[in-house]
CSV table of C-alpha atoms in Angstrom, one decimal:
chain,number,residue,atom,x,y,z
B,1,MET,CA,0.4,0.3,-0.4
B,2,ARG,CA,0.8,3.9,-0.4
B,3,PHE,CA,0.5,6.6,1.2
B,4,ARG,CA,0.8,10.2,-0.2
B,5,PHE,CA,2.3,13.1,2.3
B,6,ARG,CA,0.1,15.6,2.1
B,7,GLY,CA,0.4,18.4,4.2
B,8,VAL,CA,1.3,17.0,8.0
B,9,ALA,CA,-2.3,15.4,9.0
B,10,LEU,CA,-1.4,12.4,8.3
B,11,GLY,CA,0.8,11.5,11.3
B,12,ILE,CA,1.9,8.2,10.6
B,13,ALA,CA,3.8,6.5,13.1
B,14,VAL,CA,6.6,4.9,11.0
B,15,GLY,CA,7.6,8.2,8.9
B,16,VAL,CA,10.6,8.5,12.1
B,17,VAL,CA,11.3,5.5,12.7
B,18,ALA,CA,14.9,5.0,11.9
B,19,LEU,CA,15.3,2.4,10.2
B,20,GLY,CA,19.2,1.0,10.5
B,21,ALA,CA,21.1,-0.6,8.4
B,22,PHE,CA,20.2,-3.0,5.7
B,23,ALA,CA,21.8,-5.5,2.5
B,24,ALA,CA,22.1,-4.2,-0.3
B,25,PRO,CA,18.9,-6.0,-2.8
B,26,ALA,CA,20.7,-7.4,-6.1
B,27,ALA,CA,21.1,-5.4,-9.1
B,28,THR,CA,18.5,-5.1,-12.1
B,29,ALA,CA,18.6,-3.6,-14.7
B,30,ALA,CA,18.1,-0.2,-15.8
B,31,PRO,CA,14.6,0.8,-17.3
B,32,ALA,CA,14.3,2.5,-20.1
B,33,ARG,CA,14.4,6.4,-19.8
B,34,PRO,CA,13.1,9.1,-22.3
B,35,SER,CA,14.2,9.4,-25.4
B,36,VAL,CA,15.5,13.1,-25.5
B,37,PRO,CA,17.9,14.2,-22.5
B,38,ALA,CA,15.8,16.8,-20.8
B,39,GLU,CA,17.9,20.3,-20.8
B,40,THR,CA,18.5,22.4,-18.1
B,41,THR,CA,18.3,26.3,-18.3
B,42,THR,CA,20.8,29.3,-17.1
B,43,ASN,CA,18.4,32.1,-18.6
B,44,GLN,CA,17.9,33.6,-16.0
B,45,ALA,CA,20.6,36.9,-15.3
B,46,GLU,CA,20.9,37.7,-11.9
B,47,TRP,CA,20.1,34.6,-8.7
B,48,ALA,CA,19.7,35.9,-5.3
B,49,PRO,CA,22.7,34.5,-3.7
B,50,ALA,CA,22.0,31.2,-2.2
B,51,ASP,CA,23.2,32.4,2.0
B,52,THR,CA,20.3,34.6,1.9
B,53,ALA,CA,18.0,34.2,-1.5
B,54,ALA,CA,14.0,33.6,0.3
B,55,ILE,CA,13.4,31.2,-2.2
B,56,HIS,CA,14.8,28.7,-2.6
B,57,PRO,CA,14.0,24.4,-3.1
B,58,GLY,CA,13.4,23.3,0.2
B,59,VAL,CA,11.0,26.1,0.5
B,60,VAL,CA,7.7,24.9,2.4
B,61,THR,CA,4.5,25.5,0.6
B,62,GLU,CA,0.9,25.3,2.1
B,63,THR,CA,-1.7,24.8,-1.2
B,64,THR,CA,-5.1,26.3,-0.9
B,65,GLY,CA,-7.4,23.4,-0.4
B,66,GLY,CA,-4.7,21.2,-0.4
B,67,GLY,CA,-1.5,21.0,2.2
B,68,ALA,CA,1.9,21.6,3.2
B,69,CYS,CA,4.9,20.1,1.4
B,70,THR,CA,8.0,20.9,0.4
B,71,SER,CA,8.6,22.4,-3.1
B,72,ASN,CA,12.2,20.7,-4.9
B,73,PHE,CA,13.8,22.2,-8.1
B,74,VAL,CA,13.9,25.6,-9.6
B,75,PHE,CA,12.3,26.1,-13.0
B,76,THR,CA,12.4,27.8,-16.3
B,77,SER,CA,10.0,29.0,-19.4
B,78,GLY,CA,10.5,31.7,-21.2
B,79,ASP,CA,10.3,34.6,-18.7
B,80,ARG,CA,8.1,33.1,-16.3
B,81,THR,CA,9.7,31.3,-12.0
B,82,PHE,CA,9.1,28.2,-11.6
B,83,LEU,CA,8.9,26.2,-7.9
B,84,GLY,CA,8.0,22.8,-8.7
B,85,GLN,CA,6.5,20.4,-5.5
B,86,ALA,CA,4.3,17.1,-5.4
B,87,ALA,CA,1.0,17.2,-7.5
B,88,HIS,CA,-0.8,15.5,-4.6
B,89,CYS,CA,-0.1,18.7,-2.9
B,90,ALA,CA,-3.1,20.1,-4.0
B,91,GLY,CA,-5.0,16.8,-4.1
B,92,THR,CA,-8.5,17.8,-1.8
B,93,GLY,CA,-9.0,13.4,-1.6
B,94,GLU,CA,-8.0,11.5,1.4
B,95,ALA,CA,-4.1,10.6,1.8
B,96,THR,CA,-4.2,6.5,0.8
B,97,GLU,CA,-5.2,8.3,-3.4
B,98,THR,CA,-2.5,7.4,-5.2
B,99,ASN,CA,-3.8,7.1,-8.7
B,100,GLY,CA,-3.4,10.8,-10.6
B,101,CYS,CA,-5.7,10.4,-13.3
B,102,ASP,CA,-8.8,10.2,-10.6
B,103,SER,CA,-7.5,11.6,-7.8
B,104,GLY,CA,-9.5,14.5,-6.5
B,105,THR,CA,-7.2,18.3,-6.9
B,106,GLY,CA,-7.2,21.4,-7.0
B,107,PRO,CA,-7.2,23.3,-10.3
B,108,VAL,CA,-4.5,24.9,-12.3
B,109,GLY,CA,-4.4,29.2,-11.0
B,110,THR,CA,-5.2,27.3,-7.2
B,111,LEU,CA,-3.6,30.2,-4.5
B,112,VAL,CA,0.1,29.3,-2.9
B,113,THR,CA,1.8,30.7,-0.4
B,114,ILE,CA,5.4,29.8,-0.7
B,115,LYS,CA,7.0,30.0,2.9
B,116,ALA,CA,9.8,32.0,2.4
B,117,ALA,CA,12.9,31.6,4.4
B,118,ASP,CA,13.0,35.2,5.4
B,119,GLY,CA,10.0,34.3,7.6
B,120,THR,CA,7.5,36.0,4.4
B,121,ASP,CA,5.1,34.7,3.1
B,122,ARG,CA,4.5,35.1,-0.9
B,123,THR,CA,1.4,34.6,-3.1
B,124,GLY,CA,2.3,32.0,-5.9
B,125,THR,CA,-0.2,30.7,-8.8
B,126,LEU,CA,0.0,26.7,-9.4
B,127,ALA,CA,0.6,26.9,-12.7
B,128,TYR,CA,0.8,23.2,-14.0
B,129,SER,CA,-0.5,19.6,-12.3
B,130,SER,CA,0.1,16.7,-13.5
B,131,TRP,CA,-2.7,15.7,-12.1
B,132,VAL,CA,-4.6,18.0,-13.8
B,133,THR,CA,-3.5,17.4,-17.1
B,134,MET,CA,-3.7,13.3,-17.0
B,135,GLN,CA,-7.8,13.5,-16.2
B,136,GLY,CA,-8.2,16.6,-18.4
B,137,ASN,CA,-6.3,14.3,-21.3
B,138,GLY,CA,-8.2,11.8,-20.4
B,139,GLU,CA,-4.6,9.3,-19.8
B,140,SER,CA,-5.4,5.7,-18.9
B,141,ASP,CA,-1.7,3.8,-19.4
B,142,PRO,CA,-1.1,2.8,-15.2
B,143,ASP,CA,2.2,3.5,-14.7
B,144,THR,CA,1.8,7.2,-16.0
B,145,CYS,CA,-1.5,7.2,-13.8
B,146,ALA,CA,0.1,6.3,-10.8
B,147,TYR,CA,3.5,7.9,-10.8
B,148,ASN,CA,3.1,11.0,-12.9
B,149,ASP,CA,3.5,13.5,-9.7
B,150,PHE,CA,5.0,16.7,-10.5
B,151,ALA,CA,3.7,20.3,-10.1
B,152,LEU,CA,4.5,24.0,-10.8
B,153,VAL,CA,3.4,27.1,-8.7
B,154,GLU,CA,5.0,30.1,-10.9
B,155,ILE,CA,6.5,32.9,-8.5
B,156,ALA,CA,5.3,36.4,-8.9
B,157,PRO,CA,7.7,38.2,-11.1
B,158,GLU,CA,8.4,40.3,-8.8
B,159,ASP,CA,9.6,38.2,-6.0
B,160,VAL,CA,11.9,36.0,-8.4
B,161,ALA,CA,15.3,38.3,-7.7
B,162,ASP,CA,14.7,36.4,-4.3
B,163,VAL,CA,15.0,33.1,-5.8
B,164,ASN,CA,18.1,31.3,-5.9
B,165,PRO,CA,18.2,27.5,-7.7
B,166,SER,CA,20.3,25.8,-5.2
B,167,ILE,CA,18.9,22.7,-2.6
B,168,PRO,CA,20.2,23.0,1.2
B,169,PHE,CA,23.4,22.1,2.3
B,170,PHE,CA,23.8,19.8,-1.0
B,171,GLY,CA,24.4,22.3,-3.6
B,172,GLY,CA,22.8,21.4,-7.0
B,173,PRO,CA,21.0,20.2,-8.6
B,174,VAL,CA,24.1,20.0,-11.0
B,175,GLY,CA,21.4,18.1,-14.6
B,176,ILE,CA,18.7,16.2,-14.9
B,177,ASP,CA,19.2,12.1,-14.3
B,178,THR,CA,18.6,10.4,-17.2
B,179,ASP,CA,19.7,6.9,-16.8
B,180,GLY,CA,17.7,5.8,-13.8
B,181,LEU,CA,18.5,4.3,-10.3
B,182,VAL,CA,20.4,0.1,-9.4
B,183,ALA,CA,19.4,-1.2,-6.8
B,184,GLY,CA,21.9,0.6,-3.8
B,185,GLU,CA,23.3,3.8,-6.1
B,186,PRO,CA,23.5,7.1,-3.4
B,187,VAL,CA,20.7,9.2,-2.9
B,188,TYR,CA,20.5,12.4,-1.2
B,189,SER,CA,17.0,14.6,-0.4
B,190,TYR,CA,16.4,18.1,1.4
B,191,GLY,CA,13.1,18.0,3.8
B,192,ASN,CA,11.7,20.6,5.4
B,193,SER,CA,8.3,19.4,6.5
B,194,PRO,CA,7.0,21.1,9.7
B,195,LEU,CA,7.1,18.3,11.7
B,196,ARG,CA,11.2,19.0,12.8
B,197,ALA,CA,9.9,22.0,14.3
B,198,GLY,CA,12.2,23.9,12.9
B,199,VAL,CA,15.6,22.0,13.4
B,200,LYS,CA,17.5,22.4,10.4
B,201,ALA,CA,19.5,19.6,11.3
B,202,LEU,CA,16.7,16.4,10.3
B,203,SER,CA,16.3,18.4,6.8
B,204,PRO,CA,19.6,16.6,4.2
B,205,LYS,CA,19.0,13.4,4.2
B,206,ALA,CA,21.1,10.0,2.8
B,207,GLY,CA,19.8,7.1,1.3
B,208,ALA,CA,19.8,4.4,-1.3
B,209,SER,CA,17.0,4.0,-4.2
B,210,ALA,CA,16.0,0.0,-3.4
B,211,ALA,CA,14.3,-0.8,-6.4
B,212,GLU,CA,12.3,0.7,-9.5
B,213,ALA,CA,8.5,1.3,-10.2
B,214,GLY,CA,6.2,1.6,-12.9
B,215,GLY,CA,9.1,1.3,-15.9
B,216,GLY,CA,11.4,4.0,-14.5
B,217,ARG,CA,8.5,6.9,-13.6
B,218,SER,CA,9.0,5.9,-10.1
B,219,HIS,CA,13.0,4.7,-7.9
B,220,GLU,CA,11.3,3.2,-4.5
B,221,VAL,CA,14.1,4.7,-2.4
B,222,TYR,CA,15.4,4.2,1.8
B,223,THR,CA,17.3,6.8,3.3
B,224,ILE,CA,17.2,7.8,7.4
B,225,THR,CA,15.0,8.9,8.0
B,226,PRO,CA,11.7,7.9,5.6
B,227,GLY,CA,9.7,11.0,4.5
B,228,VAL,CA,7.1,12.4,6.9
B,229,PRO,CA,3.9,14.4,6.1
B,230,GLY,CA,5.2,17.8,5.1
B,231,ASP,CA,8.5,16.3,2.9
B,232,SER,CA,5.5,15.6,-0.3
B,233,GLY,CA,7.4,16.8,-3.3
B,234,SER,CA,10.9,17.3,-1.4
B,235,ALA,CA,14.7,17.2,-4.4
B,236,PHE,CA,16.1,13.5,-4.4
B,237,VAL,CA,19.4,14.2,-6.7
B,238,ASP,CA,22.0,11.1,-6.7
B,239,GLY,CA,25.7,10.9,-6.4
B,240,LYS,CA,26.6,13.2,-9.1
B,241,GLY,CA,24.3,15.3,-7.5
B,242,ASP,CA,21.9,14.7,-10.9
B,243,ALA,CA,17.7,15.8,-10.4
B,244,ILE,CA,16.7,11.8,-10.1
B,245,GLY,CA,12.6,12.8,-8.5
B,246,LEU,CA,10.2,14.4,-6.0
B,247,LEU,CA,9.0,12.9,-3.1
B,248,SER,CA,6.1,11.2,-3.8
B,249,THR,CA,5.0,8.4,-1.1
B,250,LEU,CA,5.7,6.5,1.6
B,251,ASN,CA,5.1,2.5,0.4
B,252,LEU,CA,4.3,-0.4,3.6
B,253,ALA,CA,4.6,-2.8,1.3
B,254,PRO,CA,6.3,-4.6,-1.0
B,255,LEU,CA,9.4,-2.6,0.6
B,256,PRO,CA,8.3,-1.6,4.2
B,257,VAL,CA,9.0,2.7,5.1
B,258,SER,CA,10.1,2.7,2.0
B,259,ASN,CA,9.3,6.4,-0.3
B,260,GLY,CA,8.5,7.3,-4.2
B,261,VAL,CA,10.3,9.0,-5.6
B,262,SER,CA,8.3,10.6,-8.9
B,263,ASP,CA,11.2,10.5,-11.6
B,264,LEU,CA,11.6,14.3,-13.3
B,265,ALA,CA,12.5,13.3,-16.2
B,266,HIS,CA,9.6,11.4,-17.2
B,267,ASP,CA,7.4,13.7,-15.3
B,268,LEU,CA,9.2,16.7,-17.1
B,269,GLN,CA,8.6,15.2,-20.2
B,270,TYR,CA,5.3,14.7,-19.8
B,271,ALA,CA,4.6,18.9,-19.2
B,272,ASN,CA,6.6,19.5,-22.1
B,273,ALA,CA,4.5,18.2,-24.0
B,274,ASN,CA,0.7,18.1,-22.5
B,275,GLY,CA,1.4,21.1,-20.3
B,276,GLY,CA,0.8,24.0,-22.7
B,277,LEU,CA,3.8,25.7,-20.4
B,278,GLY,CA,6.3,25.9,-23.3
B,279,ASP,CA,9.7,24.9,-23.2
B,280,ILE,CA,10.0,23.6,-19.5
B,281,GLN,CA,13.6,23.5,-17.8
B,282,LEU,CA,15.0,23.0,-15.1
B,283,VAL,CA,17.6,25.1,-13.8
B,284,PRO,CA,21.0,24.7,-11.8
B,285,GLY,CA,21.8,25.1,-8.9
B,286,THR,CA,24.8,28.5,-8.1
B,287,GLN,CA,26.6,26.3,-5.1
B,288,PRO,CA,28.1,22.9,-6.4
B,289,PHE,CA,27.0,19.5,-5.6
B,290,THR,CA,28.6,18.2,-3.0
B,291,PRO,CA,27.5,14.6,-0.9
B,292,ALA,CA,29.5,15.3,2.2
B,293,PRO,CA,28.3,19.2,3.6
B,294,PRO,CA,30.9,20.8,5.8
B,295,GLY,CA,29.0,20.4,9.6
B,296,VAL,CA,27.0,17.8,8.8
B,297,SER,CA,27.8,15.0,10.3
B,298,ALA,CA,28.8,11.7,8.5
B,299,THR,CA,26.5,9.9,10.4
B,300,THR,CA,23.7,11.9,9.4
B,301,LEU,CA,24.7,11.3,5.9
B,302,ALA,CA,25.1,7.2,6.0
B,303,GLY,CA,21.6,6.0,4.6
B,304,PRO,CA,21.2,2.5,4.0
B,305,ALA,CA,22.1,0.4,1.9
B,306,GLY,CA,18.3,-1.6,0.7
B,307,PRO,CA,16.1,-3.9,2.7
B,308,PRO,CA,16.3,-6.9,4.1
B,309,VAL,CA,17.2,-9.5,1.8
B,310,GLY,CA,16.1,-13.3,2.5
């Protein structure tokens, strides 16, 4: 069973259980990937300094009628700038509704409050939702319906000068992962759930890939600790700093207490083909990626290798 993470009302106790050490499962071949590599862009002339930017990956978003989530990456299309979040952050149904083709959702145009790092609230707008788009298109592919969980919040033009695209602690992203993950491959994430009460030391997480699902549309990963409600949409990058995707689900089976990460390359390909926003591109971070940030303990970043075997 899979659960979505929208908001902080869903109190799943296993979400804060440390996983300990695991043996890595046998590696499997990576599934087929999008045939056209996803692009990145640096067409924004100036970004705010990373250490003082009010809006950046990892800030909390609160979607009207939905819940509180963690933003993932910065994107552009022409002169428009967006924060990525999970589509289910605008969901209006139950936490067990994981099929984006028939789950309740707020519409494009819904107001989204961006909880900026300087303590102010900025008003964004839901500009794209994979759930809204799939429902409008009559999408019927079961893997696309189950795992395409991606949305874009447009940042108001007057707030773009306060944006930096770098992921806190780790830096990056460098680009977009387009070759999938093999079992045991390291992953890194930054969650900002309100359940952590602002304790920044609990936000950076390291882990490992356990399996692929949905023809490469989802990556099942383990981190210490797993994502909790409010971490929805968190950025995941690989050991090179390439963007893998965003936190989508907590899985109770078949891999207990693993997290499902919606694949960004597939999500962005669908958005570019169907979203009506033009050529959406990921913006790389201005800070270099490092899997071992200064001041973050090695123990915190010593993620598990995968699920138990045998």
